[in-house]
Coordinates of C-alpha atoms and ligand atoms in Angstrom, one line a residue:
X1 CA 118.2 142.8 131.7
X2 CA 115.7 140.7 130.6
X3 CA 115.0 140.3 126.8
X4 CA 112.6 143.0 126.0
X5 CA 109.5 141.4 123.8
X6 CA 106.9 143.0 121.9
X7 CA 104.4 140.3 121.1
X8 CA 102.1 140.7 118.3
X9 CA 99.3 138.1 118.4
X10 CA 96.1 136.9 117.2
X11 CA 94.7 135.2 120.5
X12 CA 93.7 132.4 119.7
X13 CA 94.2 129.4 121.8
X14 CA 97.9 128.6 121.1
X15 CA 98.6 132.4 121.1
X16 CA 97.3 132.1 124.6
X17 CA 99.7 129.4 125.5
X18 CA 102.6 131.5 124.1
X19 CA 101.7 134.4 125.6
X20 CA 101.6 132.9 129.0
X21 CA 105.0 131.4 128.4
X22 CA 106.5 134.5 127.6
X23 CA 104.9 136.4 130.2
X24 CA 106.1 133.5 133.3
X25 CA 109.4 132.7 131.4
X26 CA 112.3 134.2 134.0
X27 CA 114.4 135.9 131.4
X28 CA 112.1 138.0 129.5
X29 CA 110.2 141.3 129.8
X30 CA 107.0 141.8 127.8
X31 CA 107.1 145.6 126.8
X32 CA 104.0 145.4 124.5
X33 CA 101.3 143.4 123.2
X34 CA 99.3 143.9 119.7
X35 CA 96.2 142.7 119.4
X36 CA 95.9 141.7 115.7
X37 CA 92.5 140.2 113.9
X38 CA 93.0 137.0 112.9
X39 CA 91.5 133.9 114.6
X40 CA 89.0 136.1 116.1
X41 CA 88.2 139.8 115.3
X42 CA 90.6 142.5 116.5
X43 CA 88.2 143.2 119.3
X44 CA 87.6 139.7 120.9
X45 CA 91.8 139.2 120.2
X46 CA 92.0 142.2 122.3
X47 CA 89.8 141.2 125.0
X48 CA 91.7 137.7 125.7
X49 CA 94.8 140.0 125.7
X50 CA 93.6 142.3 128.2
X51 CA 92.2 139.5 130.4
X52 CA 95.4 137.4 130.3
X53 CA 97.5 140.7 130.5
X54 CA 95.7 141.4 133.9
X55 CA 95.5 137.7 135.2
X56 CA 99.2 137.4 134.4
X57 CA 100.1 140.7 135.7
X58 CA 101.7 141.9 132.8
X59 CA 102.2 145.6 133.1
X60 CA 103.1 146.3 129.3
X61 CA 100.9 148.5 127.3
X62 CA 98.3 146.4 125.4
X63 CA 97.2 148.3 122.1
X64 CA 94.0 147.6 119.9
X65 CA 95.4 146.6 116.2
X66 CA 93.5 147.6 112.7
X67 CA 90.2 146.3 112.5
X68 CA 91.1 144.1 109.1
X69 CA 93.8 143.5 106.7
X70 CA 95.5 145.5 104.0
X71 CA 93.5 144.4 101.3
X72 CA 92.1 140.9 101.8
X73 CA 88.6 141.0 103.4
X74 CA 88.8 139.9 107.2
X75 CA 88.2 136.2 107.7
X76 CA 87.9 134.4 111.1
X77 CA 88.8 130.9 112.6
X78 CA 85.8 130.3 115.0
X79 CA 85.8 126.9 114.0
X80 CA 89.2 126.4 115.5
X81 CA 89.5 128.7 118.2
X82 CA 85.8 129.1 119.3
X83 CA 83.6 132.4 118.6
X84 CA 85.6 134.3 121.5
X85 CA 88.8 132.9 120.6
X86 CA 90.0 130.7 123.9
X87 CA 87.7 127.5 123.2
X88 CA 85.7 126.5 126.1
X89 CA 87.4 129.2 128.5
X90 CA 85.1 131.6 130.4
X91 CA 87.0 135.0 130.8
X92 CA 86.5 136.6 134.5
X93 CA 85.4 140.4 134.3
X94 CA 88.4 142.4 133.7
X95 CA 89.3 146.0 134.8
X96 CA 92.7 146.2 132.6
X97 CA 92.5 148.9 130.7
X98 CA 94.0 149.3 126.9
X99 CA 96.4 151.4 125.6
X100 CA 95.1 154.3 123.4
X101 CA 97.9 154.0 120.9
X102 CA 97.0 152.0 117.7
X103 CA 99.1 148.7 117.6
X104 CA 101.3 149.9 114.9
X105 CA 102.2 153.0 116.9
X106 CA 102.9 150.6 119.9
X107 CA 105.4 148.6 117.6
X108 CA 107.4 151.9 116.6
X109 CA 107.5 153.4 120.2
X110 CA 108.6 150.2 121.9
X111 CA 111.4 149.7 119.1
X112 CA 112.5 153.2 119.6
X113 CA 112.4 152.9 123.5
X114 CA 114.8 149.7 123.0
X115 CA 116.8 150.5 120.1
X116 CA 118.6 147.5 118.8
X117 CA 117.4 145.2 122.1
X118 CA 113.8 144.7 121.1
X119 CA 112.9 141.2 120.1
X120 CA 109.5 141.3 118.2
X121 CA 107.2 138.2 117.6
X122 CA 104.4 138.1 114.9
X123 CA 102.2 135.2 116.0
X124 CA 99.3 136.1 113.9
X125 CA 98.9 138.0 110.7
X126 CA 101.1 140.9 109.7
X127 CA 98.8 143.6 109.5
X128 CA 99.7 145.8 112.5
X129 CA 103.6 145.3 111.7
X130 CA 103.0 146.2 108.1
X131 CA 101.4 149.6 109.4
X132 CA 104.1 150.0 111.8
X133 CA 106.7 149.7 109.0
X134 CA 104.6 152.7 106.8
X135 CA 104.9 155.2 110.1
X136 CA 108.8 154.1 110.3
X137 CA 110.7 152.5 107.7
X138 CA 113.7 152.1 110.4
X139 CA 111.8 149.3 112.3
X140 CA 114.1 146.6 111.0
X141 CA 117.0 148.3 112.3
X142 CA 115.7 149.3 115.5
X143 CA 114.6 145.6 116.4
X144 CA 117.2 143.0 117.5
X145 CA 115.2 140.0 115.7
X146 CA 112.2 139.2 114.8
X147 CA 110.6 135.9 114.9
X148 CA 107.4 134.9 112.8
X149 CA 104.9 131.8 113.1
X150 CA 103.9 131.8 109.5
X151 CA 103.9 130.0 106.3
X152 CA 104.1 126.6 104.6
X153 CA 107.4 126.3 102.5
X154 CA 107.5 122.4 101.5
X155 CA 104.3 121.7 103.3
X156 CA 100.6 121.6 102.6
X157 CA 98.8 124.6 103.9
X158 CA 96.1 124.9 106.8
X159 CA 94.0 127.4 105.3
X160 CA 94.5 127.1 101.4
X161 CA 96.0 123.9 100.0
X162 CA 99.2 125.7 99.7
X163 CA 98.6 128.6 102.5
X164 CA 99.3 129.1 106.2
X165 CA 96.6 131.1 108.2
X166 CA 98.7 134.0 109.4
X167 CA 100.0 134.7 105.7
X168 CA 96.6 133.8 104.3
X169 CA 94.6 136.4 106.0
X170 CA 97.0 139.2 105.2
X171 CA 99.2 138.3 102.4
X172 CA 100.1 141.8 101.3
X173 CA 101.2 142.7 105.1
X174 CA 103.4 139.4 105.2
X175 CA 104.9 140.2 101.9
X176 CA 105.6 143.8 102.7
X177 CA 107.2 142.6 106.1
X178 CA 109.4 140.1 104.4
X179 CA 110.5 142.8 101.9
X180 CA 111.1 145.3 104.7
X181 CA 113.2 143.0 106.8
X182 CA 115.3 141.7 103.7
X183 CA 119.0 142.9 104.6
X184 CA 118.1 143.4 108.4
X185 CA 121.1 142.8 110.7
X186 CA 119.5 139.3 111.5
X187 CA 117.3 137.7 109.4
X188 CA 113.4 137.1 110.6
X189 CA 113.4 133.6 112.2
X190 CA 110.2 131.8 110.3
X191 CA 108.3 129.3 112.3
X192 CA 106.7 127.7 109.2
X193 CA 104.2 124.8 109.4
X194 CA 106.6 122.1 108.5
X195 CA 108.3 122.9 111.8
X196 CA 105.4 123.8 114.2
X197 CA 103.2 120.7 113.2
X198 CA 106.2 118.7 114.4
X199 CA 104.7 119.7 117.9
X200 CA 102.1 117.5 118.7
X201 CA 100.2 117.7 121.8
X202 CA 98.4 114.3 123.2
X203 CA 96.0 113.6 125.9
X204 CA 99.0 113.4 128.3
X205 CA 99.5 117.1 127.5
X206 CA 96.2 117.9 127.9
X207 CA 96.1 116.1 131.0
X208 CA 99.3 118.1 132.3
X209 CA 97.4 121.4 131.7
X210 CA 94.6 120.1 133.2
X211 CA 96.6 118.8 136.3
X212 CA 98.5 122.4 136.2
X213 CA 94.9 124.4 137.0
X214 CA 94.3 122.0 139.6
X215 CA 97.6 122.1 141.4
X216 CA 98.2 126.0 140.8
X217 CA 94.3 127.2 141.4
X218 CA 95.5 130.2 138.8
X219 CA 92.9 131.5 136.3
X220 CA 95.1 131.4 133.5
X221 CA 95.9 127.6 134.0
X222 CA 92.4 126.9 134.0
X223 CA 91.7 129.1 130.9
X224 CA 94.5 127.4 128.7
X225 CA 93.1 123.9 129.8
X226 CA 89.6 125.2 129.0
X227 CA 90.8 126.4 125.4
X228 CA 93.3 123.6 124.6
X229 CA 90.3 121.2 125.2
X230 CA 88.5 123.0 122.5
X231 CA 91.5 122.7 120.2
X232 CA 91.7 119.0 120.5
X233 CA 88.1 118.5 119.6
X234 CA 88.6 120.9 116.3
X235 CA 91.6 118.8 115.5
X236 CA 89.5 115.3 116.1
X237 CA 86.7 117.1 113.9
X238 CA 89.1 118.2 111.0
X239 CA 90.4 114.5 110.8
X240 CA 93.8 114.8 112.8
X241 CA 92.3 112.7 115.6
X242 CA 92.6 113.5 119.2
X243 CA 95.3 115.7 119.4
X244 CA 96.4 119.3 119.0
X245 CA 99.1 121.0 116.6
X246 CA 100.0 124.1 118.8
X247 CA 101.7 126.2 116.6
X248 CA 102.9 129.7 118.4
X249 CA 104.5 128.6 121.5
X250 CA 107.4 126.9 119.6
X251 CA 108.1 130.0 118.1
X252 CA 108.1 131.8 121.3
X253 CA 110.2 129.3 123.0
X254 CA 113.0 129.1 120.3
X255 CA 112.8 133.5 120.4
X256 CA 113.6 133.1 124.0
X257 CA 116.0 130.4 124.2
X258 CA 117.3 129.8 120.9
X259 CA 116.9 126.2 121.8
X260 CA 114.4 123.4 120.3
X261 CA 115.1 123.9 116.5
X262 CA 118.1 124.7 114.0
X263 CA 117.6 127.3 111.2
X264 CA 118.6 127.7 107.9
X265 CA 118.9 130.7 105.7
X266 CA 116.2 130.8 102.6
X267 CA 114.9 133.5 100.2
X268 CA 111.2 133.4 100.7
X269 CA 108.4 135.6 99.0
X270 CA 104.4 135.5 99.5
X271 CA 102.4 134.7 96.4
X272 CA 99.9 137.6 96.1
X273 CA 98.1 137.1 92.5
X274 CA 97.9 133.3 92.1
X275 CA 94.6 132.1 91.3
X276 CA 95.0 128.9 93.4
X277 CA 98.1 130.0 95.7
X278 CA 97.5 133.4 96.8
X279 CA 99.3 133.6 100.2
X280 CA 101.8 130.7 99.7
X281 CA 105.2 131.1 101.0
X282 CA 107.2 130.4 98.3
X283 CA 111.1 129.4 99.2
X284 CA 113.7 129.7 96.5
X285 CA 115.8 126.4 97.3
X286 CA 118.1 126.7 94.1
X287 CA 118.7 130.5 93.9
X288 CA 116.6 130.9 90.6
X289 CA 115.5 134.3 91.8
X290 CA 119.0 135.3 92.6
X291 CA 118.1 137.1 95.8
X292 CA 120.1 136.5 99.0
X293 CA 118.3 134.9 101.8
X294 CA 115.8 136.8 103.8
X295 CA 114.8 134.4 106.4
X296 CA 115.9 131.9 108.8
X297 CA 113.5 129.0 108.4
X298 CA 113.2 126.8 111.5
X299 CA 114.5 123.5 111.0
X300 CA 115.2 120.3 113.2
X301 CA 112.8 120.8 115.6
X302 CA 113.0 118.7 119.1
X303 CA 109.4 118.5 119.7
X304 CA 109.3 116.4 123.0
X305 CA 112.2 118.5 124.6
X306 CA 110.4 121.7 123.7
X307 CA 106.8 120.3 125.1
X308 CA 109.0 119.4 128.3
X309 CA 110.4 122.7 128.6
X310 CA 107.2 124.4 127.7
X311 CA 105.1 122.7 130.9
X312 CA 108.0 123.1 133.1
X313 CA 108.2 126.8 132.6
X314 CA 104.3 127.3 133.0
X315 CA 104.2 124.7 136.1
X316 CA 107.2 127.0 137.6
X317 CA 105.5 130.2 136.5
X318 CA 101.9 129.9 137.4
X319 CA 102.6 128.7 140.9
X320 CA 101.2 131.2 143.7
X321 CA 104.9 131.2 144.9
X322 CA 106.4 132.8 141.6
X323 CA 104.6 135.8 142.3
X324 CA 105.8 136.3 145.6
Ligands
RIB1 O1 98.7 128.7 111.3 C1 98.8 128.7 112.8 C2 98.5 130.3 113.1 O2 97.3 130.6 112.6 C3 99.0 130.1 114.7 O3 99.5 131.2 114.8 C4 97.4 130.2 115.0 O4 97.0 130.9 116.2 C5 96.6 130.9 113.9 O5 97.0 132.4 114.1
CA2 CA1 98.4 132.7 116.3

């Protein structure tokens, strides 16, 4: 049985790469996709996920999540991901229909359908997983494992000075998820910025995506290349130079393979009331809180190996022969 995955994402450029990786990896089966507002509004995320789902022939249900965070007013990252969420990519007309359930309900139903087996990935804000926990508090015991892209422990933020985007968009939801999964059989794996920013896509990486589109003729390969070019333009405009930090695919590859990074246990919580630090993920290295570790933080990322693995998986998975 391939590894059953529930992917909750705010597609987004790096989400799209992660989703394509998860869909084309030979050892996985995506059993559900939840469209969470974040990089762009939930409706735009949903359109992106439906389009990718159709073009990648993902049979799993794709459900729309909540229109806004639990408490925080919505904020979006048009500058980073483009107004549609996929940079310069132009999506074809799609016929793929959405699942009528809410994103939260899909979380619950997928976990119940695969008790003890389902691996959940949260690659955007935690809004819909928090809502799913309100429907079924047993979720942490139903999931095999949870993998999160989010937070910045001993690293500057990318949204506020100390906050990372996925947590900053919905801090209450992130705090509720970490609290609910405290004591789970397998601690959630947290891919925070200090891990994901070790992955630096260069012009050479961008060239490989462009070459992939030309070699395969696969529409998703073209979408990813056009989206990634926008991401480079954003990073250059943001002072990082001509490169791209691509966060979600590393978390996805580690979730599937257990490779390309180590982990270490840590007690982590989310600041909700800080005037300057709301949305910060705080790690208690010295045990001052007296709490047991509640997450496994990604460490020792082997970024070059991961990038090679990512491109190799996409190059095999997107070739027409891979689809029979
Ligand atoms: O901070 C990076 C995260 O925020 C990534 O998941 C990116 O897609 C955005 O959602
Ligand atoms: Ca994301």
